[in-house]
Amino acid sequence: MKFLLRLAWKNLSRYRKRTIITAAALAVGLGAYIFMDSWILGIEKESERNLVWYETSSARALDDGYWEQKDRLPLKYTIDEPEAVLGWLAGKKIPAAPRTVFGGELIMHKDPFLEDGSLTLRVLAIDPVKDDTVFRLKETIEAGRYLEPGEEKILIGAWLAADLGAEVGYPLTVVTRTRDGYYQTIDVEIAGIFNCPNPAINKGTVFIPLDTADRYLEMNGAVTEINLRLPEREDADALAAALESDLAGVAPGLDVKSWRDLAEDYLAFAGMKKSASNIILILVFIIAAVGISNTMIMAINERTKELGMMRALGMKDSEIRLAFLLEAGGIGFIGAVMGVVLGVVLSYWIVSRGVDMGGLIGDMDIGYRVHGLFRGAWHPEAMVTAFIFGIVLTVLVSFLSTGRALRRGIADSLRYS
Amino acid sequence: MITLAKVSKNYRIGEIMVQALVDVSLEAEQNEFLSIAGPSGSGKTTLLNLIGCIDRPDSGEIFIDWQAVSARNKKELALFRREKLGFVFQTFNLIPVLTAYENVSFVLSLLDIREPEIKARSMAMLREVGLEGKEDVLPGRLSGGQQQRVAIARALVKSPRIVLADEPTANLDSKTGEDILKLMERLNKKHNTMFIFSTHDPMVMDYAHRLVSLHDGRIVSDERRTK
């Protein structure tokens, strides 16, 4: 064993160029894997954060009939006494914000807009005082100001504003239906333009004050949902289930959905994207494996005669195989260390600096709730996996190549050139 | 003692079957200094490979010390070669990353021999083949003759029963080749080790105590010489 270790070490240091080339091929593959994994993970984490901060909140209380009809944005299934629920939640020190969601047609008139037009979108009526205890929309106002209670003003996203050519102070009309189904028109003025990192909100949602909406929609104090901010590290699903049970005594007939339930479409989409990303990662690995296989096969082939000599002198096949495996393990170790270092350097760059994809994808919806700067996230598990995989892959390739060389007869090996 | 009884070996080269050895029978005693001579393609290397248990005959039997080689499995043959046989190759076949000392000592480290003894025997053998002072030199920095001396030291350091040398002087100039043959002859006498070496060089044949000539895979003459 001592001799085999010494032989492996000497071969590694003697064939330095080959060792470095093989290790470098492995390092590039592993480094690329760690980098890609970090970037994808960063995008996923930021997406989920932007989903909770701007779209779903951690959890949401709804009338138990609402969920089935949610795509129609009904005003029929409401929380009629939101103050009771909000009071109970305040007692539990759970930040909460009531909202009413309804569909509407946004109508623009020529002057000050460039031309007449309309578009259908989702209107969120928010409590300007309570909403920023749960959501972070207020922090994203880039022109004008945030809403104030009771005013007939509206907030629109920067993407939508750019599409419409809208500016702060421009008038808009929202045509909708009241709770009882009658047509209603709300004339509002743009109070502010927000630029939220969640593209889904940025391009297709407008916000008006909750009491203004209540008046026009004849809601009589009812809201369609109460959004909750739960501790970030807690299991939102379990907390939502516990809250639903506790709230039954306060306001019967409420469902509490965690952000995972609320974002099931996004999560399904993210799962699909993850599968596609995994295919890319597998391809990266395959390229690395092919590179390593090639150099290892060449390295073993060029030493076929040496291998034949060792067998002729009485070394058992298992000893020869072990000698080559130790050597390959050494190359794998060097390559894995280099790969992890490369991956850490690349990940550091993508985590701390990120890549501004704004210019490339513009306002295109790529599904993730991120736009502009795409950052990575540290993922130590992927580094450990890559490190172990690098060594195992090299040893496995060497095992197969050595096996092939050992199937050759000793006399054939000695004649090999 | 080696006995070959009606040994035949064929090779397939593409579609053609080549008879490398045809019904070869031969006996060799323990201390012989035997040369297998013949032109290229006469079967010299095949015969050495069969005696060296690195190839198997298609028919016939080989006995070494009255034990049939065919009765041993692959692992047993490896252990047999490790303990009883020494090889010297035409192209030296040293491990390029190991020094002269390490090339010689590694065959002892495969046996259950302790480090101090490995060192003593390896150094003594290198001295014996005239390589004192070259112990730490890599093969690439040795001349052809010196490399072949390392190969001979490697073959003899474990005190094998038989040393098989395939054209040991073919890659050496005539003066160095003659030195190598004298060294082999001296070691044959000193250690009582059987040497079987192949050649097509008449100068090398002159050194043999017994000359077996092959032609087209058959033994055509077997003469003993008085030295």
XYZ file of C-alpha atoms in Angstrom:
644
model
C 0.000 0.000 0.000
C 2.843 2.349 0.889
C 4.435 1.653 -2.480
C 1.130 2.183 -4.299
C 0.631 5.527 -2.553
C 4.178 6.581 -3.395
C 3.719 5.506 -7.012
C 0.441 7.451 -7.262
C 2.032 10.548 -5.768
C 5.078 10.284 -8.057
C 2.880 9.860 -11.129
C 0.827 12.879 -10.130
C 3.860 15.084 -9.678
C 5.809 13.643 -12.604
C 2.990 14.011 -15.171
C 2.301 17.517 -13.919
C 0.921 18.849 -17.189
C -1.555 15.990 -17.524
C -2.532 16.269 -13.867
C -3.166 19.997 -14.228
C -5.112 19.646 -17.512
C -7.357 16.902 -16.120
C -7.828 18.683 -12.811
C -8.543 21.940 -14.661
C -11.196 20.244 -16.844
C -12.836 18.952 -13.689
C -12.457 22.315 -11.946
C -14.141 24.198 -14.805
C -17.091 21.772 -14.754
C -17.483 21.916 -10.987
C -16.935 25.672 -10.866
C -19.601 26.167 -13.557
C -21.973 23.903 -11.635
C -21.464 25.767 -8.341
C -21.880 29.122 -10.103
C -25.045 28.092 -11.977
C -26.520 26.501 -8.877
C -25.780 29.636 -6.839
C -27.340 31.886 -9.446
C -30.497 29.792 -9.862
C -30.873 29.468 -6.092
C -30.431 33.229 -5.686
C -33.114 33.928 -8.277
C -35.470 31.446 -6.622
C -34.913 32.874 -3.150
C -35.347 36.450 -4.335
C -38.449 35.430 -6.269
C -39.998 33.897 -3.185
C -39.074 36.933 -1.094
C -40.599 39.325 -3.656
C -43.651 37.142 -3.801
C -44.168 37.435 -0.035
C -43.185 41.118 0.202
C -45.281 42.411 -2.684
C -47.841 39.823 -3.710
C -49.018 37.183 -1.301
C -47.777 38.145 2.174
C -46.831 35.213 4.459
C -50.434 34.088 4.797
C -53.907 35.345 4.004
C -57.293 34.982 5.632
C -60.182 34.626 3.172
C -63.817 33.698 3.256
C -64.005 29.941 2.828
C -65.992 30.309 -0.402
C -63.512 32.704 -1.981
C -60.728 30.303 -2.943
C -62.853 28.272 -5.346
C -63.841 31.448 -7.223
C -60.627 33.377 -6.797
C -59.900 33.771 -10.520
C -63.158 35.708 -10.977
C -62.192 38.173 -8.200
C -65.643 37.938 -6.595
C -66.918 40.514 -4.098
C -69.529 38.050 -2.866
C -67.219 36.097 -0.546
C -65.937 38.639 1.950
C -64.820 39.078 5.509
C -67.690 41.187 6.747
C -66.216 42.214 10.076
C -62.527 42.615 9.445
C -62.000 44.733 12.576
C -62.752 41.748 14.801
C -60.146 39.649 13.015
C -57.623 42.505 12.934
C -58.151 43.130 16.650
C -57.586 39.483 17.468
C -54.448 39.392 15.326
C -53.168 42.587 16.925
C -53.576 40.886 20.294
C -51.375 38.080 18.993
C -48.882 40.689 17.717
C -49.321 39.478 14.135
C -49.091 42.400 11.677
C -52.105 42.300 9.373
C -53.481 44.403 6.521
C -56.967 44.205 4.998
C -57.358 44.424 1.224
C -60.148 44.228 -1.285
C -59.318 42.856 -4.699
C -61.539 43.499 -7.686
C -61.356 43.537 -11.445
C -61.746 46.715 -13.395
C -61.245 48.413 -16.700
C -58.805 51.291 -16.655
C -59.803 54.013 -19.096
C -57.407 56.646 -20.429
C -58.453 59.675 -22.405
C -56.477 61.498 -25.054
C -54.943 64.498 -23.371
C -53.082 64.133 -21.224
C -52.525 60.585 -22.558
C -51.318 60.193 -26.109
C -54.535 58.507 -27.197
C -57.798 57.069 -25.877
C -57.652 53.558 -24.625
C -58.530 51.074 -21.945
C -57.194 47.949 -20.375
C -58.489 45.325 -17.991
C -56.554 44.729 -14.840
C -56.621 43.887 -11.176
C -57.284 46.674 -8.675
C -56.090 46.304 -5.109
C -57.730 48.426 -2.499
C -55.274 48.807 0.373
C -55.318 50.381 3.798
C -52.554 53.032 3.412
C -51.864 52.941 7.158
C -51.781 49.199 7.768
C -50.583 47.890 4.409
C -46.904 48.691 4.890
C -46.835 46.663 8.123
C -47.205 43.583 5.888
C -46.138 44.591 2.357
C -43.270 46.746 1.145
C -44.976 48.573 -1.685
C -44.483 51.942 -0.019
C -40.693 51.603 -0.244
C -40.849 51.229 -4.016
C -42.497 54.556 -4.891
C -40.191 56.168 -7.426
C -42.348 59.157 -8.477
C -45.081 61.057 -6.634
C -46.190 59.748 -3.275
C -47.902 56.885 -1.475
C -51.678 56.792 -0.950
C -53.540 58.500 1.884
C -56.863 57.303 3.337
C -60.071 58.480 1.696
C -58.545 60.167 -1.341
C -59.455 59.360 -4.921
C -55.975 58.620 -6.029
C -54.271 55.626 -7.580
C -50.795 54.063 -7.629
C -49.592 52.444 -10.821
C -46.491 50.416 -11.646
C -43.547 51.862 -13.538
C -43.881 49.354 -16.379
C -47.557 50.124 -16.814
C -46.877 53.863 -16.590
C -44.221 53.559 -19.288
C -46.613 51.583 -21.533
C -49.412 54.126 -21.073
C -47.162 57.177 -21.092
C -48.621 58.038 -17.683
C -47.193 60.516 -15.205
C -48.052 61.593 -11.661
C -51.186 63.756 -11.660
C -52.719 62.187 -14.787
C -56.443 61.299 -14.462
C -57.723 57.763 -14.920
C -61.141 56.180 -14.748
C -61.762 52.756 -13.279
C -64.964 51.077 -14.458
C -66.032 48.189 -12.270
C -69.075 46.642 -10.586
C -70.228 47.119 -7.034
C -70.654 44.293 -4.592
C -74.247 43.975 -5.789
C -73.260 43.896 -9.446
C -74.083 47.430 -10.544
C -71.695 49.280 -12.818
C -69.642 51.881 -11.042
C -67.117 54.450 -12.223
C -64.288 55.711 -10.070
C -62.399 58.783 -11.269
C -58.929 58.886 -9.790
C -55.662 60.722 -10.251
C -52.226 59.116 -10.266
C -50.680 59.831 -6.854
C -47.516 57.867 -7.385
C -45.656 55.468 -9.592
C -43.976 52.481 -7.943
C -41.185 50.347 -9.301
C -41.529 47.089 -7.502
C -39.028 44.238 -7.992
C -41.941 41.843 -8.496
C -42.738 42.163 -12.220
C -46.216 40.628 -11.825
C -47.221 43.536 -9.580
C -45.295 46.112 -11.552
C -47.055 45.577 -14.816
C -50.631 44.535 -14.071
C -51.839 45.839 -10.722
C -52.998 49.267 -9.532
C -53.698 50.344 -5.967
C -56.360 52.659 -4.513
C -57.214 53.452 -0.856
C -59.399 50.842 0.829
C -61.983 53.317 2.188
C -62.377 54.891 -1.265
C -63.035 51.464 -2.761
C -65.366 50.628 0.114
C -67.441 53.706 -0.710
C -67.652 53.105 -4.443
C -68.128 49.334 -4.256
C -70.660 49.575 -1.433
C -68.751 47.088 0.669
C -70.039 48.374 4.030
C -66.724 47.739 5.696
C -66.223 44.252 4.277
C -62.913 43.235 2.677
C -61.989 40.284 0.498
C -58.823 39.367 2.391
C -56.649 40.032 5.395
C -52.930 39.601 4.771
C -50.591 38.525 7.539
C -46.861 38.886 8.145
C -45.527 35.820 9.918
C -41.977 35.312 11.225
C -39.779 34.525 8.191
C -38.108 31.433 9.527
C -41.286 29.793 10.751
C -43.128 27.117 8.793
C -45.824 29.227 7.093
C -48.007 26.205 6.290
C -48.129 25.041 9.905
C -48.709 28.576 11.228
C -51.493 29.178 8.710
C -53.201 25.936 9.728
C -52.918 26.864 13.421
C -54.283 30.371 12.759
C -57.206 29.006 10.772
C -58.153 26.834 13.696
C -57.755 29.703 16.217
C -59.671 32.191 14.033
C -62.671 29.874 13.870
C -63.681 31.191 17.286
C -63.318 34.835 16.197
C -64.783 34.863 12.697
C -66.224 31.519 11.636
C -65.893 30.407 8.025
C -62.431 31.768 7.285
C -59.683 29.958 5.419
C -56.069 30.856 6.151
C -53.800 30.123 3.207
C -50.006 30.192 3.496
C -47.978 31.920 0.780
C -47.213 28.494 -0.649
C -50.933 27.885 -1.197
C -51.414 31.369 -2.595
C -48.469 31.007 -4.973
C -49.169 27.478 -6.109
C -49.099 28.493 -9.784
C -45.743 30.196 -9.348
C -44.336 27.264 -7.375
C -45.476 24.823 -10.061
C -43.817 27.004 -12.674
C -40.647 27.329 -10.550
C -40.590 23.544 -10.191
C -40.679 23.195 -13.972
C -37.911 25.752 -14.337
C -35.920 23.903 -11.695
C -36.186 20.714 -13.754
C -34.947 22.597 -16.810
C -32.106 24.102 -14.764
C -31.193 20.662 -13.462
C -30.905 19.451 -17.055
C -28.437 22.293 -17.724
C -26.496 21.324 -14.604
C -26.455 17.682 -15.714
C -25.147 18.800 -19.112
C -22.387 20.778 -17.397
C -21.481 17.648 -15.451
C -21.569 15.470 -18.568
C -19.209 17.849 -20.358
C -16.845 17.712 -17.376
C -17.153 13.915 -17.232
C -16.400 13.549 -20.951
C -13.354 15.829 -20.610
C -12.038 13.876 -17.652
C -12.803 10.510 -19.267
C -10.903 11.544 -22.337
C -7.759 12.582 -20.510
C -7.914 9.642 -18.090
C -8.396 7.133 -20.920
C -5.481 8.682 -22.800
C -3.352 8.679 -19.644
C -4.069 5.025 -18.964
C -3.685 4.029 -22.611
C -0.273 5.603 -22.879
C 0.803 3.573 -19.873
C -0.523 0.241 -21.149
C 3.001 -1.093 -21.528
C 3.885 -0.044 -17.982
C 0.717 -1.732 -16.814
C 1.727 -4.918 -18.681
C 5.184 -4.803 -17.089
C 3.685 -4.455 -13.608
C 1.454 -7.449 -14.216
C 4.346 -9.464 -15.632
C 6.356 -8.719 -12.488
C 3.557 -10.168 -10.390
C 1.400 -7.248 -9.368
C -2.178 -8.402 -9.006
C -4.866 -6.695 -11.084
C -6.451 -5.399 -7.880
C -3.149 -3.771 -6.850
C -2.715 -2.155 -10.260
C -6.300 -0.965 -10.223
C -5.769 0.486 -6.752
C -2.592 2.276 -7.901
C -4.476 3.933 -10.759
C -7.480 4.705 -8.541
C -5.244 6.413 -5.978
C -3.724 8.476 -8.765
C -7.149 9.353 -10.158
C -8.366 10.144 -6.651
C -5.438 12.554 -6.327
C -6.340 14.242 -9.609
C -9.990 14.305 -8.526
C -9.045 15.861 -5.188
C -6.911 18.574 -6.821
C -9.619 19.240 -9.443
C -12.367 19.291 -6.814
C -10.438 21.760 -4.626
C -9.747 23.956 -7.682
C -13.389 23.634 -8.789
C -14.771 24.619 -5.386
C -12.358 27.582 -5.194
C -13.414 28.655 -8.699
C -17.071 28.148 -7.782
C -16.672 30.193 -4.579
C -14.985 33.039 -6.496
C -17.708 33.054 -9.178
C -20.452 32.704 -6.569
C -18.974 35.569 -4.533
C -19.211 37.735 -7.627
C -22.786 36.738 -8.470
C -23.897 36.979 -4.814
C -22.312 40.361 -4.112
C -22.583 42.056 -7.508
C -25.244 40.154 -9.457
C -25.958 40.547 -13.155
C -28.250 43.291 -14.379
C -30.565 41.483 -16.774
C -32.867 44.489 -17.117
C -31.399 45.506 -20.461
C -31.617 41.969 -21.813
C -35.107 40.939 -20.764
C -36.695 44.394 -20.341
C -40.306 44.023 -19.145
C -40.601 40.499 -20.521
C -42.208 38.111 -18.041
C -39.770 35.272 -17.474
C -41.961 33.811 -14.766
C -39.696 34.537 -11.829
C -40.768 37.384 -9.537
C -37.460 39.163 -10.127
C -36.349 41.792 -12.572
C -33.316 43.972 -13.049
C -30.463 42.671 -10.931
C -30.255 38.898 -10.694
C -28.118 37.858 -7.732
C -26.894 34.453 -6.583
C -27.096 32.875 -3.141
C -24.543 30.850 -1.201
C -25.249 27.130 -1.292
C -22.661 25.183 0.752
C -24.460 21.868 0.141
C -23.893 22.241 -3.607
C -20.193 22.869 -2.979
C -19.867 19.746 -0.843
C -21.818 17.752 -3.449
C -19.610 19.070 -6.255
C -16.453 18.287 -4.273
C -17.474 14.698 -3.555
C -18.848 14.225 -7.075
C -15.565 15.455 -8.599
C -13.515 12.854 -6.764
C -16.036 10.049 -7.298
C -16.351 10.871 -11.008
C -12.585 10.809 -11.575
C -12.155 7.587 -9.638
C -15.079 5.985 -11.497
C -13.741 6.990 -14.908
C -10.324 5.661 -13.931
C -11.891 2.438 -12.638
C -13.613 1.833 -15.979
C -10.558 2.781 -18.063
C -8.221 0.643 -15.953
C -10.678 -2.235 -16.183
C -10.569 -1.988 -19.961
C -6.770 -1.918 -19.974
C -6.630 -4.898 -17.609
C -8.848 -6.954 -19.913
C -6.013 -6.839 -22.433
C -3.617 -9.792 -22.131
C -0.230 -9.149 -20.472
C 1.649 -10.063 -23.654
C -0.586 -7.707 -25.660
C 0.012 -4.922 -23.155
C 3.770 -5.388 -23.391
C 3.588 -5.217 -27.192
C 1.315 -2.115 -27.074
C 2.715 1.039 -28.573
C 13.318 -27.092 -13.857
C 11.147 -26.197 -16.824
C 9.417 -28.668 -19.094
C 7.423 -27.838 -22.201
C 5.420 -30.742 -23.620
C 4.119 -30.331 -27.197
C 3.227 -26.688 -26.690
C 1.431 -24.889 -29.522
C 0.230 -21.324 -29.767
C -1.704 -19.636 -32.541
C -2.537 -15.981 -33.051
C -5.281 -14.524 -35.120
C -4.238 -11.481 -37.094
C -7.389 -10.221 -38.785
C -8.718 -13.139 -40.819
C -5.453 -15.035 -40.781
C -4.468 -17.583 -38.143
C -0.712 -17.521 -37.511
C 1.017 -20.516 -35.933
C 3.476 -18.914 -33.514
C 4.598 -22.188 -31.905
C 4.030 -25.743 -33.158
C 4.444 -28.740 -30.844
C 7.427 -27.320 -28.998
C 8.946 -29.592 -26.391
C 11.867 -28.483 -24.259
C 13.489 -29.124 -20.897
C 15.742 -26.677 -19.036
C 17.729 -27.244 -15.832
C 17.978 -24.853 -12.914
C 21.328 -23.220 -13.630
C 21.121 -23.027 -17.411
C 22.183 -20.015 -19.430
C 19.989 -20.701 -22.399
C 19.457 -18.670 -25.516
C 16.446 -19.005 -27.789
C 17.569 -17.894 -31.212
C 15.796 -17.323 -34.451
C 14.772 -14.695 -36.952
C 11.932 -12.258 -36.385
C 8.582 -14.043 -36.266
C 10.095 -17.404 -35.389
C 8.217 -17.549 -32.043
C 10.964 -16.538 -29.581
C 8.914 -13.965 -27.671
C 5.843 -16.225 -27.656
C 7.921 -19.017 -26.128
C 9.307 -16.691 -23.442
C 5.817 -15.372 -22.709
C 4.522 -18.924 -22.225
C 7.419 -19.900 -19.950
C 6.909 -16.624 -18.078
C 3.220 -17.446 -17.485
C 2.069 -14.216 -19.064
C 0.328 -16.093 -21.878
C -1.311 -19.507 -22.096
C -0.684 -22.184 -24.750
C -3.510 -23.371 -27.023
C -2.373 -26.938 -26.528
C 0.348 -28.830 -24.699
C 1.505 -28.246 -21.132
C 4.188 -26.325 -19.346
C 5.616 -27.564 -16.057
C 7.749 -25.431 -13.800
C 9.350 -27.400 -10.975
C 7.048 -30.289 -11.989
C 3.931 -28.262 -11.468
C 1.584 -27.678 -14.407
C 1.149 -23.987 -15.168
C -2.377 -24.583 -16.504
C -3.511 -25.715 -13.043
C -2.999 -22.207 -11.657
C -5.571 -19.458 -11.870
C -4.843 -15.845 -12.806
C -4.186 -14.718 -9.246
C -1.956 -17.719 -8.472
C 0.023 -17.067 -11.642
C 0.525 -13.426 -10.595
C 1.853 -14.571 -7.207
C 4.013 -17.206 -8.909
C 5.556 -14.596 -11.217
C 6.013 -12.259 -8.263
C 8.003 -14.828 -6.261
C 9.712 -17.073 -8.789
C 10.262 -15.232 -12.062
C 12.309 -12.251 -13.139
C 11.824 -10.421 -16.424
C 14.172 -8.325 -18.539
C 12.551 -6.609 -21.503
C 13.998 -5.415 -24.772
C 12.804 -1.843 -24.079
C 13.803 -2.011 -20.380
C 10.239 -1.153 -19.233
C 11.269 0.717 -16.116
C 8.714 2.869 -14.311
C 9.729 6.345 -15.450
C 8.621 8.153 -12.292
C 10.647 5.938 -9.957
C 14.382 6.229 -9.335
C 16.761 3.352 -10.101
C 16.569 2.291 -6.439
C 12.773 2.473 -6.363
C 12.488 0.496 -9.619
C 14.516 -2.287 -8.051
C 13.030 -2.188 -4.557
C 9.373 -2.130 -5.581
C 9.394 -5.826 -6.524
C 10.546 -6.608 -2.979
C 7.886 -4.370 -1.470
C 5.302 -6.577 -3.214
C 6.646 -9.485 -1.165
C 6.339 -9.546 2.611
C 9.813 -8.196 3.225
C 10.630 -5.566 5.829
C 11.934 -2.164 4.808
C 15.548 -2.506 6.124
C 15.993 -5.777 4.226
C 14.456 -4.277 1.065
C 16.935 -1.445 1.261
C 19.949 -3.681 1.923
C 19.120 -6.124 -0.883
C 18.265 -3.407 -3.415
C 21.423 -1.426 -2.737
C 23.536 -4.583 -2.908
C 21.998 -5.587 -6.220
C 22.500 -2.128 -7.715
C 26.138 -2.321 -6.611
C 26.419 -5.739 -8.178
C 25.225 -4.490 -11.580
C 27.599 -1.529 -11.382
C 25.148 1.229 -10.593
C 26.516 2.407 -7.271
C 25.913 6.150 -7.017
C 23.008 6.057 -9.504
C 20.401 4.946 -6.973
C 18.491 8.238 -6.972
C 18.583 8.817 -10.712
C 15.407 8.557 -12.781
C 15.487 6.143 -15.769
C 15.232 9.019 -18.222
C 18.629 10.254 -17.055
C 20.334 6.882 -17.454
C 21.928 5.497 -20.624
C 20.359 2.468 -22.356
C 22.967 0.167 -20.859
C 22.418 1.573 -17.378
C 18.653 1.206 -17.746
C 19.087 -2.438 -18.741
C 21.298 -2.950 -15.705
C 18.509 -1.556 -13.520
C 16.117 -3.983 -15.245
C 18.498 -6.880 -14.538
C 18.855 -5.779 -10.906
C 15.052 -5.603 -10.682
C 14.771 -9.121 -12.116
C 17.375 -10.612 -9.770
C 16.824 -8.750 -6.508
C 14.126 -11.151 -5.346
C 16.366 -14.173 -6.070
C 14.009 -15.733 -8.612
C 14.262 -19.296 -9.916
C 14.215 -18.120 -13.522
C 15.084 -14.888 -15.328
C 13.507 -14.438 -18.743
C 15.077 -11.823 -20.991
C 13.498 -10.909 -24.328
C 16.215 -9.614 -26.659
C 17.977 -7.872 -23.751
C 20.679 -6.341 -25.938
C 18.582 -5.386 -28.961
C 18.397 -1.726 -27.992
C 22.017 -1.418 -26.940
C 25.243 -0.822 -28.842
C 27.442 -3.902 -29.247
C 29.942 -2.978 -26.504
C 27.187 -2.264 -23.964
C 25.323 -5.377 -25.125
C 28.405 -7.487 -24.480
C 28.789 -5.952 -21.006
C 25.192 -6.830 -20.229
C 25.703 -10.416 -21.383
C 28.845 -10.765 -19.256
C 26.902 -9.416 -16.298
C 24.067 -11.888 -16.892
C 26.538 -14.765 -17.230
C 28.285 -13.759 -14.010
C 25.000 -13.511 -12.110
C 23.881 -16.857 -13.529
C 26.954 -18.492 -12.071
C 26.909 -16.585 -8.799
C 23.212 -16.970 -7.962
C 22.614 -20.272 -9.703
C 19.647 -18.657 -11.449
C 18.332 -20.009 -14.732
C 18.579 -17.409 -17.525
C 16.570 -17.834 -20.699
C 17.054 -15.091 -23.228
C 15.947 -14.645 -26.790
C 18.046 -13.137 -29.546
C 18.666 -13.021 -33.250
C 22.152 -11.574 -32.778
C 25.027 -14.076 -33.433
C 27.267 -12.276 -30.898
C 24.675 -12.853 -28.186
C 24.236 -16.502 -29.245
C 27.976 -16.998 -28.675
C 27.499 -16.301 -24.976
C 24.818 -18.935 -24.530
C 25.716 -22.210 -22.816
C 22.845 -23.797 -24.640
C 21.365 -22.569 -27.885
C 17.840 -23.508 -28.946
C 17.007 -22.360 -32.480
C 13.481 -21.720 -33.625
C 12.154 -21.384 -37.140
C 8.495 -20.861 -38.022
C 7.469 -21.818 -34.509
C 9.376 -25.089 -34.405
C 12.620 -26.023 -32.671
C 15.108 -26.753 -35.399
C 18.228 -27.276 -33.261
C 19.201 -27.578 -29.600
C 22.934 -27.516 -28.904
C 24.839 -27.377 -25.636
C 28.151 -25.549 -25.593
C 31.084 -26.004 -23.322
C 32.237 -22.729 -21.767
